[in-house]
């Protein structure tokens, strides 16, 4: 029986400012990527989100990004690799410290936004980021964007990993995401998103805007949590998968 995990980025609120419906998403997803305070989030939000994930039996992940609150981590930044690695270490360390205090475990790592996009294109940069995180916790499962340079990086490191695709983003023929500024880059129709995910999981391939199939294992599907219809989108994707007898459950991690 085919199986797949559903993940969402969350814990991205800041003080009294709210981003997304984390509580609603945690009723649907099986893994949560929780912001570490650099691109979004704060200590109180991190703690509250981890507690909600624990109470919903959802796997917890560390979600580091560029230290760019104003840009929400979506602006490309040119940072010396050594400094970037230190930022990753601090962010992952914050996740692990909070999780330990709450009696929960951080299972996985997922890079955020522009940092993730850049490491999809640059294997050396991806490897540096993953090395930094694994130095803090070598047991982390690294979530990678399927069929990109991130996969080559985790294989070269020999660490456990999980391949991810996006429910609400269109793909280029090189398996990178279509730039958000372009028409059709973000999919807003829940029924379209659900069927796309069924098609890709059954094919075990990314299906690009041009119709090209890029073969890849698919371990997890990302459902963005920052849109007004995020919970409806997530539920529609889950319902479509279940209707095709695809088991929705936490990923275990692949061996490199």
PDB file of C-alpha atoms in Angstrom:
ATOM      1  CA  UNK A   1       0.000   0.000   0.000  1.00  0.00           C
ATOM      2  CA  UNK A   2       1.336   3.416  -0.945  1.00  0.00           C
ATOM      3  CA  UNK A   3       1.840   5.812   1.942  1.00  0.00           C
ATOM      4  CA  UNK A   4       2.738   9.480   2.276  1.00  0.00           C
ATOM      5  CA  UNK A   5       3.231  12.062   5.006  1.00  0.00           C
ATOM      6  CA  UNK A   6       1.601  15.501   4.997  1.00  0.00           C
ATOM      7  CA  UNK A   7       3.670  18.377   6.377  1.00  0.00           C
ATOM      8  CA  UNK A   8       3.069  22.075   6.933  1.00  0.00           C
ATOM      9  CA  UNK A   9       5.204  25.034   7.981  1.00  0.00           C
ATOM     10  CA  UNK A  10       3.910  26.596  11.178  1.00  0.00           C
ATOM     11  CA  UNK A  11       4.828  28.437  14.359  1.00  0.00           C
ATOM     12  CA  UNK A  12       5.321  31.500  12.156  1.00  0.00           C
ATOM     13  CA  UNK A  13       3.280  33.975  14.203  1.00  0.00           C
ATOM     14  CA  UNK A  14       5.138  36.712  16.098  1.00  0.00           C
ATOM     15  CA  UNK A  15       3.904  38.164  19.386  1.00  0.00           C
ATOM     16  CA  UNK A  16       0.296  39.320  18.879  1.00  0.00           C
ATOM     17  CA  UNK A  17       0.589  39.019  15.076  1.00  0.00           C
ATOM     18  CA  UNK A  18      -0.914  35.769  13.800  1.00  0.00           C
ATOM     19  CA  UNK A  19       0.182  33.820  10.741  1.00  0.00           C
ATOM     20  CA  UNK A  20      -2.004  30.923   9.606  1.00  0.00           C
ATOM     21  CA  UNK A  21      -4.342  28.500  11.363  1.00  0.00           C
ATOM     22  CA  UNK A  22      -1.865  26.141  13.004  1.00  0.00           C
ATOM     23  CA  UNK A  23      -4.491  24.540  15.232  1.00  0.00           C
ATOM     24  CA  UNK A  24      -6.648  23.719  12.220  1.00  0.00           C
ATOM     25  CA  UNK A  25      -3.743  22.327  10.191  1.00  0.00           C
ATOM     26  CA  UNK A  26      -2.640  20.110  13.068  1.00  0.00           C
ATOM     27  CA  UNK A  27      -5.909  18.210  12.702  1.00  0.00           C
ATOM     28  CA  UNK A  28      -4.926  17.298   9.139  1.00  0.00           C
ATOM     29  CA  UNK A  29      -1.140  17.000   8.779  1.00  0.00           C
ATOM     30  CA  UNK A  30       1.178  14.333  10.161  1.00  0.00           C
ATOM     31  CA  UNK A  31       4.353  16.436  10.413  1.00  0.00           C
ATOM     32  CA  UNK A  32       4.912  20.079  11.481  1.00  0.00           C
ATOM     33  CA  UNK A  33       7.898  22.230  10.471  1.00  0.00           C
ATOM     34  CA  UNK A  34       8.158  24.744  13.305  1.00  0.00           C
ATOM     35  CA  UNK A  35       9.910  28.095  12.777  1.00  0.00           C
ATOM     36  CA  UNK A  36      12.976  28.762  14.895  1.00  0.00           C
ATOM     37  CA  UNK A  37      12.679  32.538  15.309  1.00  0.00           C
ATOM     38  CA  UNK A  38      14.962  33.658  12.482  1.00  0.00           C
ATOM     39  CA  UNK A  39      12.591  34.052   9.521  1.00  0.00           C
ATOM     40  CA  UNK A  40       9.474  33.920  11.733  1.00  0.00           C
ATOM     41  CA  UNK A  41       8.206  32.880  15.147  1.00  0.00           C
ATOM     42  CA  UNK A  42       9.310  33.602  18.691  1.00  0.00           C
ATOM     43  CA  UNK A  43       9.941  31.471  21.816  1.00  0.00           C
ATOM     44  CA  UNK A  44       6.340  31.646  23.038  1.00  0.00           C
ATOM     45  CA  UNK A  45       4.965  30.717  19.624  1.00  0.00           C
ATOM     46  CA  UNK A  46       7.462  27.876  19.283  1.00  0.00           C
ATOM     47  CA  UNK A  47       6.485  26.433  22.656  1.00  0.00           C
ATOM     48  CA  UNK A  48       2.747  26.725  21.985  1.00  0.00           C
ATOM     49  CA  UNK A  49       3.075  25.131  18.538  1.00  0.00           C
ATOM     50  CA  UNK A  50       5.146  22.233  19.837  1.00  0.00           C
ATOM     51  CA  UNK A  51       2.558  21.590  22.543  1.00  0.00           C
ATOM     52  CA  UNK A  52      -0.245  21.526  19.970  1.00  0.00           C
ATOM     53  CA  UNK A  53       1.752  19.179  17.737  1.00  0.00           C
ATOM     54  CA  UNK A  54       2.401  16.889  20.707  1.00  0.00           C
ATOM     55  CA  UNK A  55      -1.278  16.829  21.644  1.00  0.00           C
ATOM     56  CA  UNK A  56      -2.247  15.945  18.051  1.00  0.00           C
ATOM     57  CA  UNK A  57       0.464  13.248  17.733  1.00  0.00           C
ATOM     58  CA  UNK A  58       2.075  15.184  14.879  1.00  0.00           C
ATOM     59  CA  UNK A  59       5.808  14.799  14.194  1.00  0.00           C
ATOM     60  CA  UNK A  60       7.886  17.869  15.038  1.00  0.00           C
ATOM     61  CA  UNK A  61      10.525  19.333  12.760  1.00  0.00           C
ATOM     62  CA  UNK A  62      13.009  22.193  13.036  1.00  0.00           C
ATOM     63  CA  UNK A  63      12.426  24.805  10.306  1.00  0.00           C
ATOM     64  CA  UNK A  64      15.412  27.174  10.029  1.00  0.00           C
ATOM     65  CA  UNK A  65      15.679  29.927   7.444  1.00  0.00           C
ATOM     66  CA  UNK A  66      17.496  33.160   6.703  1.00  0.00           C
ATOM     67  CA  UNK A  67      17.458  35.619   9.611  1.00  0.00           C
ATOM     68  CA  UNK A  68      15.069  37.957   7.822  1.00  0.00           C
ATOM     69  CA  UNK A  69      11.863  38.620   9.765  1.00  0.00           C
ATOM     70  CA  UNK A  70      10.810  41.509   7.533  1.00  0.00           C
ATOM     71  CA  UNK A  71      11.194  39.422   4.388  1.00  0.00           C
ATOM     72  CA  UNK A  72       9.745  36.292   5.997  1.00  0.00           C
ATOM     73  CA  UNK A  73      12.810  34.392   4.858  1.00  0.00           C
ATOM     74  CA  UNK A  74      11.738  34.621   1.230  1.00  0.00           C
ATOM     75  CA  UNK A  75      14.483  37.010   0.077  1.00  0.00           C
ATOM     76  CA  UNK A  76      17.701  35.516  -1.269  1.00  0.00           C
ATOM     77  CA  UNK A  77      20.685  36.531   0.841  1.00  0.00           C
ATOM     78  CA  UNK A  78      24.423  36.295   0.255  1.00  0.00           C
ATOM     79  CA  UNK A  79      25.857  35.112   3.576  1.00  0.00           C
ATOM     80  CA  UNK A  80      29.310  33.568   4.188  1.00  0.00           C
ATOM     81  CA  UNK A  81      28.889  29.816   4.572  1.00  0.00           C
ATOM     82  CA  UNK A  82      30.496  29.740   8.028  1.00  0.00           C
ATOM     83  CA  UNK A  83      28.036  32.375   9.273  1.00  0.00           C
ATOM     84  CA  UNK A  84      25.117  30.559   7.675  1.00  0.00           C
ATOM     85  CA  UNK A  85      26.160  27.322   9.368  1.00  0.00           C
ATOM     86  CA  UNK A  86      26.304  29.077  12.737  1.00  0.00           C
ATOM     87  CA  UNK A  87      22.815  30.455  12.171  1.00  0.00           C
ATOM     88  CA  UNK A  88      21.532  26.953  11.379  1.00  0.00           C
ATOM     89  CA  UNK A  89      23.206  25.551  14.515  1.00  0.00           C
ATOM     90  CA  UNK A  90      21.615  28.213  16.716  1.00  0.00           C
ATOM     91  CA  UNK A  91      18.159  27.736  15.189  1.00  0.00           C
ATOM     92  CA  UNK A  92      18.217  23.946  15.435  1.00  0.00           C
ATOM     93  CA  UNK A  93      19.616  24.206  18.940  1.00  0.00           C
ATOM     94  CA  UNK A  94      16.679  26.419  19.932  1.00  0.00           C
ATOM     95  CA  UNK A  95      14.249  23.821  18.588  1.00  0.00           C
ATOM     96  CA  UNK A  96      15.950  20.992  20.437  1.00  0.00           C
ATOM     97  CA  UNK A  97      16.143  22.943  23.686  1.00  0.00           C
ATOM     98  CA  UNK A  98      12.468  23.876  23.618  1.00  0.00           C
ATOM     99  CA  UNK A  99      11.452  20.338  22.665  1.00  0.00           C
ATOM    100  CA  UNK A 100      13.472  18.851  25.519  1.00  0.00           C
ATOM    101  CA  UNK A 101      11.857  21.236  28.009  1.00  0.00           C
ATOM    102  CA  UNK A 102       8.414  20.149  26.773  1.00  0.00           C
ATOM    103  CA  UNK A 103       9.221  16.444  26.770  1.00  0.00           C
ATOM    104  CA  UNK A 104       8.915  16.024  22.988  1.00  0.00           C
ATOM    105  CA  UNK A 105      11.333  15.075  20.204  1.00  0.00           C
ATOM    106  CA  UNK A 106      12.410  16.950  17.099  1.00  0.00           C
ATOM    107  CA  UNK A 107      12.294  14.290  14.367  1.00  0.00           C
ATOM    108  CA  UNK A 108      13.301  16.163  11.259  1.00  0.00           C
ATOM    109  CA  UNK A 109      14.839  19.246   9.642  1.00  0.00           C
ATOM    110  CA  UNK A 110      13.425  21.280   6.777  1.00  0.00           C
ATOM    111  CA  UNK A 111      14.995  24.440   5.368  1.00  0.00           C
ATOM    112  CA  UNK A 112      12.685  27.401   4.767  1.00  0.00           C
ATOM    113  CA  UNK A 113      11.922  29.699   1.857  1.00  0.00           C
ATOM    114  CA  UNK A 114      14.757  31.307  -0.064  1.00  0.00           C
ATOM    115  CA  UNK A 115      17.352  29.249   1.799  1.00  0.00           C
ATOM    116  CA  UNK A 116      15.627  26.085   0.627  1.00  0.00           C
ATOM    117  CA  UNK A 117      15.328  27.381  -2.937  1.00  0.00           C
ATOM    118  CA  UNK A 118      19.026  28.272  -3.077  1.00  0.00           C
ATOM    119  CA  UNK A 119      20.116  24.898  -1.719  1.00  0.00           C
ATOM    120  CA  UNK A 120      17.944  23.166  -4.312  1.00  0.00           C
ATOM    121  CA  UNK A 121      20.281  24.644  -6.895  1.00  0.00           C
ATOM    122  CA  UNK A 122      23.595  24.439  -4.990  1.00  0.00           C
ATOM    123  CA  UNK A 123      24.663  21.067  -3.615  1.00  0.00           C
ATOM    124  CA  UNK A 124      27.639  22.472  -1.698  1.00  0.00           C
ATOM    125  CA  UNK A 125      25.429  25.015   0.068  1.00  0.00           C
ATOM    126  CA  UNK A 126      22.867  22.335   0.883  1.00  0.00           C
ATOM    127  CA  UNK A 127      25.532  20.044   2.278  1.00  0.00           C
ATOM    128  CA  UNK A 128      26.931  22.850   4.455  1.00  0.00           C
ATOM    129  CA  UNK A 129      23.488  23.591   5.917  1.00  0.00           C
ATOM    130  CA  UNK A 130      22.723  19.935   6.582  1.00  0.00           C
ATOM    131  CA  UNK A 131      26.164  19.322   8.105  1.00  0.00           C
ATOM    132  CA  UNK A 132      25.573  22.196  10.531  1.00  0.00           C
ATOM    133  CA  UNK A 133      22.202  20.806  11.591  1.00  0.00           C
ATOM    134  CA  UNK A 134      23.483  17.248  11.924  1.00  0.00           C
ATOM    135  CA  UNK A 135      26.352  18.433  14.098  1.00  0.00           C
ATOM    136  CA  UNK A 136      23.684  19.551  16.568  1.00  0.00           C
ATOM    137  CA  UNK A 137      21.625  16.352  16.222  1.00  0.00           C
ATOM    138  CA  UNK A 138      22.944  13.540  13.984  1.00  0.00           C
ATOM    139  CA  UNK A 139      19.632  11.645  14.251  1.00  0.00           C
ATOM    140  CA  UNK A 140      17.587  14.266  12.385  1.00  0.00           C
ATOM    141  CA  UNK A 141      15.759  13.114   9.262  1.00  0.00           C
ATOM    142  CA  UNK A 142      16.512  15.733   6.597  1.00  0.00           C
ATOM    143  CA  UNK A 143      13.510  16.693   4.495  1.00  0.00           C
ATOM    144  CA  UNK A 144      14.663  17.470   0.951  1.00  0.00           C
ATOM    145  CA  UNK A 145      12.916  18.780  -2.129  1.00  0.00           C
ATOM    146  CA  UNK A 146      12.605  15.787  -4.416  1.00  0.00           C
ATOM    147  CA  UNK A 147      14.861  15.526  -7.471  1.00  0.00           C
ATOM    148  CA  UNK A 148      16.978  18.597  -6.595  1.00  0.00           C
ATOM    149  CA  UNK A 149      20.560  19.198  -5.452  1.00  0.00           C
ATOM    150  CA  UNK A 150      19.343  18.716  -1.872  1.00  0.00           C
ATOM    151  CA  UNK A 151      18.978  14.984  -2.585  1.00  0.00           C
ATOM    152  CA  UNK A 152      22.578  14.736  -3.794  1.00  0.00           C
ATOM    153  CA  UNK A 153      23.707  16.549  -0.643  1.00  0.00           C
ATOM    154  CA  UNK A 154      22.020  14.153   1.798  1.00  0.00           C
ATOM    155  CA  UNK A 155      23.241  11.134  -0.140  1.00  0.00           C
ATOM    156  CA  UNK A 156      26.802  12.428   0.052  1.00  0.00           C
ATOM    157  CA  UNK A 157      26.399  12.849   3.821  1.00  0.00           C
ATOM    158  CA  UNK A 158      24.901   9.401   4.317  1.00  0.00           C
ATOM    159  CA  UNK A 159      22.142  10.718   6.587  1.00  0.00           C
ATOM    160  CA  UNK A 160      18.490   9.727   6.827  1.00  0.00           C
ATOM    161  CA  UNK A 161      16.214  11.765   4.542  1.00  0.00           C
ATOM    162  CA  UNK A 162      12.688  12.147   3.197  1.00  0.00           C
ATOM    163  CA  UNK A 163      11.708  13.409  -0.274  1.00  0.00           C
ATOM    164  CA  UNK A 164       9.132  16.198  -0.421  1.00  0.00           C
ATOM    165  CA  UNK A 165       6.836  17.630  -3.064  1.00  0.00           C
ATOM    166  CA  UNK A 166       4.516  20.661  -2.852  1.00  0.00           C
ATOM    167  CA  UNK A 167       0.739  20.480  -3.140  1.00  0.00           C
ATOM    168  CA  UNK A 168       0.192  24.124  -4.024  1.00  0.00           C
ATOM    169  CA  UNK A 169       3.212  25.027  -6.158  1.00  0.00           C
ATOM    170  CA  UNK A 170       3.891  24.525  -9.858  1.00  0.00           C
ATOM    171  CA  UNK A 171       7.134  22.895 -11.009  1.00  0.00           C
ATOM    172  CA  UNK A 172       9.743  23.730 -13.626  1.00  0.00           C
ATOM    173  CA  UNK A 173      11.225  20.953 -15.765  1.00  0.00           C
ATOM    174  CA  UNK A 174      14.350  20.834 -13.560  1.00  0.00           C
ATOM    175  CA  UNK A 175      12.164  20.010 -10.491  1.00  0.00           C
ATOM    176  CA  UNK A 176      12.572  23.483  -8.981  1.00  0.00           C
ATOM    177  CA  UNK A 177       9.517  25.508  -8.040  1.00  0.00           C
ATOM    178  CA  UNK A 178       8.096  28.092 -10.430  1.00  0.00           C
ATOM    179  CA  UNK A 179       8.924  31.539  -9.053  1.00  0.00           C
ATOM    180  CA  UNK A 180       6.097  32.935  -6.928  1.00  0.00           C
ATOM    181  CA  UNK A 181       6.064  36.131  -9.002  1.00  0.00           C
ATOM    182  CA  UNK A 182       4.979  34.233 -12.133  1.00  0.00           C
ATOM    183  CA  UNK A 183       1.351  33.459 -13.078  1.00  0.00           C
ATOM    184  CA  UNK A 184       0.202  29.994 -11.990  1.00  0.00           C
ATOM    185  CA  UNK A 185       3.119  29.483  -9.602  1.00  0.00           C
ATOM    186  CA  UNK A 186       0.801  29.047  -6.614  1.00  0.00           C
ATOM    187  CA  UNK A 187      -2.234  26.760  -6.877  1.00  0.00           C
ATOM    188  CA  UNK A 188      -5.291  28.010  -4.988  1.00  0.00           C
ATOM    189  CA  UNK A 189      -7.938  25.499  -6.115  1.00  0.00           C
ATOM    190  CA  UNK A 190      -8.156  22.704  -3.525  1.00  0.00           C
ATOM    191  CA  UNK A 191      -9.650  20.169  -5.940  1.00  0.00           C
ATOM    192  CA  UNK A 192      -6.832  20.709  -8.437  1.00  0.00           C
ATOM    193  CA  UNK A 193      -4.202  20.389  -5.714  1.00  0.00           C
ATOM    194  CA  UNK A 194      -5.727  17.154  -4.421  1.00  0.00           C
ATOM    195  CA  UNK A 195      -5.806  15.471  -7.824  1.00  0.00           C
ATOM    196  CA  UNK A 196      -2.251  16.634  -8.630  1.00  0.00           C
ATOM    197  CA  UNK A 197      -0.985  14.980  -5.469  1.00  0.00           C
ATOM    198  CA  UNK A 198      -2.825  11.734  -6.175  1.00  0.00           C
ATOM    199  CA  UNK A 199      -1.376  11.680  -9.697  1.00  0.00           C
ATOM    200  CA  UNK A 200       2.170  12.337  -8.484  1.00  0.00           C
ATOM    201  CA  UNK A 201       2.090   9.835  -5.619  1.00  0.00           C
ATOM    202  CA  UNK A 202       0.661   7.101  -7.848  1.00  0.00           C
ATOM    203  CA  UNK A 203       3.274   7.862 -10.523  1.00  0.00           C
ATOM    204  CA  UNK A 204       6.074   8.374  -7.973  1.00  0.00           C
ATOM    205  CA  UNK A 205       7.101  11.329 -10.068  1.00  0.00           C
ATOM    206  CA  UNK A 206       6.943  15.114 -10.116  1.00  0.00           C
ATOM    207  CA  UNK A 207       4.645  16.279 -12.911  1.00  0.00           C
ATOM    208  CA  UNK A 208       5.814  19.654 -14.182  1.00  0.00           C
ATOM    209  CA  UNK A 209       3.909  22.532 -15.783  1.00  0.00           C
ATOM    210  CA  UNK A 210       4.853  21.175 -19.213  1.00  0.00           C
ATOM    211  CA  UNK A 211       3.613  17.679 -18.340  1.00  0.00           C
ATOM    212  CA  UNK A 212       7.079  16.191 -17.937  1.00  0.00           C
ATOM    213  CA  UNK A 213       7.380  13.335 -15.420  1.00  0.00           C
ATOM    214  CA  UNK A 214      10.483  13.386 -13.185  1.00  0.00           C
ATOM    215  CA  UNK A 215      10.712  10.023 -11.375  1.00  0.00           C
ATOM    216  CA  UNK A 216      11.324  10.316  -7.622  1.00  0.00           C
ATOM    217  CA  UNK A 217      10.347   8.714  -4.336  1.00  0.00           C
ATOM    218  CA  UNK A 218       7.650  10.801  -2.632  1.00  0.00           C
ATOM    219  CA  UNK A 219       7.684  10.564   1.158  1.00  0.00           C
ATOM    220  CA  UNK A 220       5.913  13.782   2.168  1.00  0.00           C
ATOM    221  CA  UNK A 221       3.720  16.517   0.731  1.00  0.00           C
ATOM    222  CA  UNK A 222       4.016  20.133   1.864  1.00  0.00           C
ATOM    223  CA  UNK A 223       0.820  22.056   2.527  1.00  0.00           C
ATOM    224  CA  UNK A 224       1.493  25.755   3.025  1.00  0.00           C
ATOM    225  CA  UNK A 225      -0.246  27.120   6.103  1.00  0.00           C
ATOM    226  CA  UNK A 226      -0.138  30.870   5.444  1.00  0.00           C
ATOM    227  CA  UNK A 227      -3.036  31.280   3.003  1.00  0.00           C
ATOM    228  CA  UNK A 228      -6.708  31.995   3.790  1.00  0.00           C
ATOM    229  CA  UNK A 229      -7.791  28.564   2.496  1.00  0.00           C
ATOM    230  CA  UNK A 230      -4.865  26.587   3.926  1.00  0.00           C
ATOM    231  CA  UNK A 231      -6.891  24.223   6.086  1.00  0.00           C
ATOM    232  CA  UNK A 232      -9.424  23.546   3.324  1.00  0.00           C
ATOM    233  CA  UNK A 233      -6.571  22.887   0.900  1.00  0.00           C
ATOM    234  CA  UNK A 234      -4.903  20.506   3.338  1.00  0.00           C
ATOM    235  CA  UNK A 235      -8.129  18.613   4.013  1.00  0.00           C
ATOM    236  CA  UNK A 236      -8.910  18.331   0.293  1.00  0.00           C
ATOM    237  CA  UNK A 237      -5.468  16.868  -0.406  1.00  0.00           C
ATOM    238  CA  UNK A 238      -5.779  14.392   2.466  1.00  0.00           C
ATOM    239  CA  UNK A 239      -9.291  13.354   1.383  1.00  0.00           C
ATOM    240  CA  UNK A 240      -8.141  12.832  -2.213  1.00  0.00           C
ATOM    241  CA  UNK A 241      -5.245  10.628  -1.108  1.00  0.00           C
ATOM    242  CA  UNK A 242      -7.384   8.556   1.249  1.00  0.00           C
ATOM    243  CA  UNK A 243     -10.001   8.089  -1.495  1.00  0.00           C
ATOM    244  CA  UNK A 244      -7.281   6.438  -3.606  1.00  0.00           C
ATOM    245  CA  UNK A 245      -6.283   4.129  -0.714  1.00  0.00           C
ATOM    246  CA  UNK A 246      -3.025   5.998  -0.106  1.00  0.00           C
ATOM    247  CA  UNK A 247      -2.154   5.747   3.591  1.00  0.00           C
ATOM    248  CA  UNK A 248      -1.459   9.143   5.194  1.00  0.00           C
ATOM    249  CA  UNK A 249       1.128   8.635   7.940  1.00  0.00           C
ATOM    250  CA  UNK A 250       4.435  10.028   9.270  1.00  0.00           C
ATOM    251  CA  UNK A 251       7.494   9.282   7.145  1.00  0.00           C
ATOM    252  CA  UNK A 252      10.203   7.025   8.564  1.00  0.00           C
ATOM    253  CA  UNK A 253      13.214   8.352   6.663  1.00  0.00           C
ATOM    254  CA  UNK A 254      15.257   6.780   3.869  1.00  0.00           C
ATOM    255  CA  UNK A 255      18.808   5.521   4.103  1.00  0.00           C
ATOM    256  CA  UNK A 256      21.264   7.343   1.880  1.00  0.00           C
TER     257      UNK A 256
END
